[in-house]
Short mmCIF file of C-alpha atoms in Angstrom, two decimals:
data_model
loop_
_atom_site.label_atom_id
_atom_site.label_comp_id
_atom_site.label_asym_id
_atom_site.label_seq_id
_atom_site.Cartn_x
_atom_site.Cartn_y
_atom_site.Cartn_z
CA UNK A 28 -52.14 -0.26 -16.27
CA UNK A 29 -50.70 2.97 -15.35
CA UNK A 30 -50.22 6.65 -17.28
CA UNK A 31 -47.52 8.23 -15.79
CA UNK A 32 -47.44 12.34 -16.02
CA UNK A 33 -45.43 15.30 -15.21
CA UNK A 34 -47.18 18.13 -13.60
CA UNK A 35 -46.17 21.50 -13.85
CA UNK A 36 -48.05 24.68 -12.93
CA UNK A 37 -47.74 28.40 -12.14
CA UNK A 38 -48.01 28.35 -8.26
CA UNK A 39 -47.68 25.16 -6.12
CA UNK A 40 -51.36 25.25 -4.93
CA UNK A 41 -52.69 24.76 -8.18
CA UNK A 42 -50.08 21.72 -8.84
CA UNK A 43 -51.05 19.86 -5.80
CA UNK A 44 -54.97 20.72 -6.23
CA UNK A 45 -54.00 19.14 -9.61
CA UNK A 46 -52.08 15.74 -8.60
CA UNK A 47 -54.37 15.11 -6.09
CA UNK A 48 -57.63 15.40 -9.00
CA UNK A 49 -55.44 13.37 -11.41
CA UNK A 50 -54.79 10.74 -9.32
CA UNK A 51 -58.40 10.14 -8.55
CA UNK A 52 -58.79 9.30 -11.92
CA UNK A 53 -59.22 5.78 -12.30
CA UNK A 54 -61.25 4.08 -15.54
CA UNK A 55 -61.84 0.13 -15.85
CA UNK A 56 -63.59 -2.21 -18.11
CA UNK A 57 -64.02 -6.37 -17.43
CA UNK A 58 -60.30 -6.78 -18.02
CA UNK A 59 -58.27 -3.88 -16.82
CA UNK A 60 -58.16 -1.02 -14.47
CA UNK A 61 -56.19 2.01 -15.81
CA UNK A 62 -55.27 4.62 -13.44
CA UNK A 63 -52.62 7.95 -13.00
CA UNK A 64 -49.15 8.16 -11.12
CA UNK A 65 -47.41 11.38 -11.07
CA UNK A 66 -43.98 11.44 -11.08
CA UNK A 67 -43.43 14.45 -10.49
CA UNK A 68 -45.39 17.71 -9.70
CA UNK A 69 -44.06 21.68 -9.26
CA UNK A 70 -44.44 25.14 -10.10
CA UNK A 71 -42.69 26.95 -13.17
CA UNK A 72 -41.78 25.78 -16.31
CA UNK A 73 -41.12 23.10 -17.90
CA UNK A 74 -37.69 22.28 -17.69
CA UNK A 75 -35.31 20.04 -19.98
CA UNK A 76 -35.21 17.96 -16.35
CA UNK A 77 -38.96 17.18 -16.90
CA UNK A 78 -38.39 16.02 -20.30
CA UNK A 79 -35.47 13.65 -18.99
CA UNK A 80 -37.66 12.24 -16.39
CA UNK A 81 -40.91 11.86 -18.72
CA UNK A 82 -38.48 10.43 -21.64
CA UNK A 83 -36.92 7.69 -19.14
CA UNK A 84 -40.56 6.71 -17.67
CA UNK A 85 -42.24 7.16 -20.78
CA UNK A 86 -44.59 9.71 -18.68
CA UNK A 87 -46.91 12.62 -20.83
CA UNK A 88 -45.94 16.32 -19.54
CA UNK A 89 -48.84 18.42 -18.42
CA UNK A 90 -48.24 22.28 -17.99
CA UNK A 91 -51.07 23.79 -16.43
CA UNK A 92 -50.38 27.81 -17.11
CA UNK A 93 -46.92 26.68 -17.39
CA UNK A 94 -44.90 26.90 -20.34
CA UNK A 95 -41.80 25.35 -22.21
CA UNK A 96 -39.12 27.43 -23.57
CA UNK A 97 -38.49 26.59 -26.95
CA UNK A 98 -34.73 24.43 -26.57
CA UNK A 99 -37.21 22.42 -23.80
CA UNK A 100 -39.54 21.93 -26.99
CA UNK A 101 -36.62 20.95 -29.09
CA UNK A 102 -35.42 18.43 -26.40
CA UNK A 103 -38.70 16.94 -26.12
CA UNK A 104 -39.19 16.53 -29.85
CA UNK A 105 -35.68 14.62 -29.82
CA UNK A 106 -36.56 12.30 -26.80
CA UNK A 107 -39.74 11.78 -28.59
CA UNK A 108 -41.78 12.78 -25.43
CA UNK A 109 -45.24 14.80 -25.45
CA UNK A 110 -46.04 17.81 -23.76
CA UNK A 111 -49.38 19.38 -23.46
CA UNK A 112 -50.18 22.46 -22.34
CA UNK A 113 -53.59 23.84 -20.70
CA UNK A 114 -55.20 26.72 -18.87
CA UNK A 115 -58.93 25.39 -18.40
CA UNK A 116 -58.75 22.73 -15.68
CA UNK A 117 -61.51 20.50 -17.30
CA UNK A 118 -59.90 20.45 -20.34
CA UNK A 119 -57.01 18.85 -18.67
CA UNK A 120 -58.77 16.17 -17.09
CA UNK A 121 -60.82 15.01 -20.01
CA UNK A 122 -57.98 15.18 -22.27
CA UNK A 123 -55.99 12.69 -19.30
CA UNK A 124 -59.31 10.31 -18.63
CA UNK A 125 -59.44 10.29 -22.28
CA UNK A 126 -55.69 8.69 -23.09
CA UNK A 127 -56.97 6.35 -19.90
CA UNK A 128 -59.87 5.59 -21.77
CA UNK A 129 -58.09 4.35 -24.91
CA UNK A 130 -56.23 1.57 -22.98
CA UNK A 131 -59.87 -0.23 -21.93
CA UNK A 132 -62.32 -2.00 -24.32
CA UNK A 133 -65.24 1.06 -25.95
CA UNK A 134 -68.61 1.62 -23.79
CA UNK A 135 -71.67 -0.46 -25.46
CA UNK A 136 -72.74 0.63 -28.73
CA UNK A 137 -76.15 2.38 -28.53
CA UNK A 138 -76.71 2.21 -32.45
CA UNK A 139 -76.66 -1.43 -32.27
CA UNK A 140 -79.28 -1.31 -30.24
CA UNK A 141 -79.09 -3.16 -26.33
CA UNK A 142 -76.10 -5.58 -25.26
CA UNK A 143 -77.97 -8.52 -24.35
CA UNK A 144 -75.22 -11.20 -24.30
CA UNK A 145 -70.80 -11.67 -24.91
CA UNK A 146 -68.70 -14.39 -25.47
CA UNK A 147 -65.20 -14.59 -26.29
CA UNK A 148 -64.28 -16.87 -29.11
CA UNK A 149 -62.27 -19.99 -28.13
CA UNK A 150 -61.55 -21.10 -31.69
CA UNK A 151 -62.04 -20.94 -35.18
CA UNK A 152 -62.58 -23.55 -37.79
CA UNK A 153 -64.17 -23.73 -41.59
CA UNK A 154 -67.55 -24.53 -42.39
CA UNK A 155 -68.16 -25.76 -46.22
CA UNK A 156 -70.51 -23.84 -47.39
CA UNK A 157 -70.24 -21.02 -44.43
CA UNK A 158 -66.69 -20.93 -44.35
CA UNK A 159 -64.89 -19.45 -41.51
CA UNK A 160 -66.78 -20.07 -37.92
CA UNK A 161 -65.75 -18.59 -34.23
CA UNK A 162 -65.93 -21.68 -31.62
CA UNK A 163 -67.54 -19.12 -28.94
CA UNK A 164 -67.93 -19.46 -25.28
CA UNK A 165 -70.72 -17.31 -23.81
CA UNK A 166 -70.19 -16.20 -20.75
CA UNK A 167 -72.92 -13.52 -19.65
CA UNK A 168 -76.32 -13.30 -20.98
CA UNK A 169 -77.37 -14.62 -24.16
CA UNK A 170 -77.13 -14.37 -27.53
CA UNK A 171 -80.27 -14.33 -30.20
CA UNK A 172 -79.95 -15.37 -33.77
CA UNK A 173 -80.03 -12.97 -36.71
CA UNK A 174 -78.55 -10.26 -33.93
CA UNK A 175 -76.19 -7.12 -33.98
CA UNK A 176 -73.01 -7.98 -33.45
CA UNK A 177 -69.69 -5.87 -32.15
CA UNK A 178 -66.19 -7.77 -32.18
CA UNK A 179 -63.69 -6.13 -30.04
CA UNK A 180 -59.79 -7.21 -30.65
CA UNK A 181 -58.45 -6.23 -27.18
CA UNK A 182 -59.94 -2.29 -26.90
CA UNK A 183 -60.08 -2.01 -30.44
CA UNK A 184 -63.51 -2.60 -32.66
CA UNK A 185 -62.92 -4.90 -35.56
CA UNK A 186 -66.51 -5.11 -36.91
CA UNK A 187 -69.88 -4.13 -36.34
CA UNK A 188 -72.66 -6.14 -38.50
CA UNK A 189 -74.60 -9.15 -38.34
CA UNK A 190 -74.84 -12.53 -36.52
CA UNK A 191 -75.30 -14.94 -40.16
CA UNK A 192 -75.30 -18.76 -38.16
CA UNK A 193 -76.00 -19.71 -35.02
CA UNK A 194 -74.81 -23.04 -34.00
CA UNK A 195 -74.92 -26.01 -31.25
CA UNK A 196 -73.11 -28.50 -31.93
CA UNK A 197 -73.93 -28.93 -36.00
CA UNK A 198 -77.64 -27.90 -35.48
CA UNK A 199 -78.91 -24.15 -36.07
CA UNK A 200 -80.38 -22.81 -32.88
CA UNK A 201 -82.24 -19.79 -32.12
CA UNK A 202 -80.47 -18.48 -29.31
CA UNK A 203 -77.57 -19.74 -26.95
CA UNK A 204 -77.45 -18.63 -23.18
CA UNK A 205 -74.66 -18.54 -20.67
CA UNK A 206 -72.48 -20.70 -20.35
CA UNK A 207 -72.53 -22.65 -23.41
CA UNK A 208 -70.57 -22.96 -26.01
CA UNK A 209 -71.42 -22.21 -29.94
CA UNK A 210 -70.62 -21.73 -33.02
CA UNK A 211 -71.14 -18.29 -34.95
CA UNK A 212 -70.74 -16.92 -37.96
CA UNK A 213 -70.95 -13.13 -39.51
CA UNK A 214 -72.27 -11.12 -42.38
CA UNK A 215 -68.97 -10.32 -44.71
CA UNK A 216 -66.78 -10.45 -41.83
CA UNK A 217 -64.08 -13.82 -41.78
CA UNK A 218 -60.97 -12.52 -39.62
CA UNK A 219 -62.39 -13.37 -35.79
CA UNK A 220 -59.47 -14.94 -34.11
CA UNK A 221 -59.38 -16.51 -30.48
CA UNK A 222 -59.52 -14.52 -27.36
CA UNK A 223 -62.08 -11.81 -29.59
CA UNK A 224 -64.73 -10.44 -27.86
CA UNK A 225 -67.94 -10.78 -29.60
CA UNK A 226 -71.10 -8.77 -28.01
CA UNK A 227 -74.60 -9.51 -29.09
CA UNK A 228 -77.12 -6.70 -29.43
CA UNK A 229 -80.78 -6.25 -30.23
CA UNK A 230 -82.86 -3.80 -31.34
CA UNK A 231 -85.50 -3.05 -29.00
CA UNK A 232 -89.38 -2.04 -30.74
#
């Protein structure tokens, strides 16, 4: 995946210093790399010709000490195209690695204690009296009963709770390594659907 950005800056050093730093920027999980292309970089303002190019490539304007006169605000509003505007160079690049960020699945989660196993679920069926059950496949480490669990819909978290049933085959199990298959079930939580990401975690003593 690629962000695409406009660069514009006061002087033409600090616009090339900048495209060069931005297009180091590169963040990746298991499933996706995400990194920068600049379209276009330059010193001055920020012109109604930026806002063309950014609206046509669907590219975020930086101005770095560079401004937009207020019909280049107008015309950007219209074309539905963001511009953000900075004078602190850090501040720029977090805000940048930050939209990156959002495009790859979240770092671990720490309050769930340590990520000891994943699986992505394969299918799901109904249970009597468990009801709705993920047919999982895990794929890297293992995964304990009674655990933390994290279910991640692409990037996006769509629960954080508890591992209720543990299953091989119809039998309850105590813990399921890579790369078998299981069945799980969680605590209040019934809308897994296939190709979820399911991450085990335990509490460490």
């Amino acid at each position: 995946h690629v962000v695409d950005l406009v660069v514009k800056s006061d002087v033409q050093g600090s616009a090339e210093a900048l495209t060069s730093s931005l297009e180091e920027l590169e963040v990746a999980d298991d499933k996706l790399r995400v990194k920068t292309r600049v379209l276009r970089s330059g010193a001055g303002a920020i012109t109604t010709e930026d806002v063309m190019l950014a609206s046509v490539s669907n590219a975020l304007i930086i101005g770095f000490n560079a401004q937009a006169a207020r019909p280049t605000m107008e015309e950007a509003e219209r074309s539905n195209v963001e511009i953000r505007e900075y004078t602190i160079v850090y501040d720029l690049l977090d805000d940048v690695k930050a939209r990156m960020a959002s495009f790859i699945r979240p770092p671990p989660a720490k309050h769930l204690g340590e990520m000891v196993g994943s699986a992505d679920v394969l299918q799901t069926f109904k249970i009597g009296a468990i009801g709705k059950v993920a047919g999982c496949k895990v794929f890297d480490g293992h995964v304990p009963a009674g655990c933390n669990i994290r279910i991640l819909r692409g990037n996006a978290i769509e629960y954080e709770g508890k591992l209720m049933s543990l299953r091989s085959v119809k039998d309850e199990v105590e813990r399921i390594d890579a790369v078998a298959e299981c069945g799980m079930a969680f605590e209040g939580y019934q809308n897994m659907e296939p190709d979820d990401r399911v991450e085990a975690y335990v509490m460490q003593q």
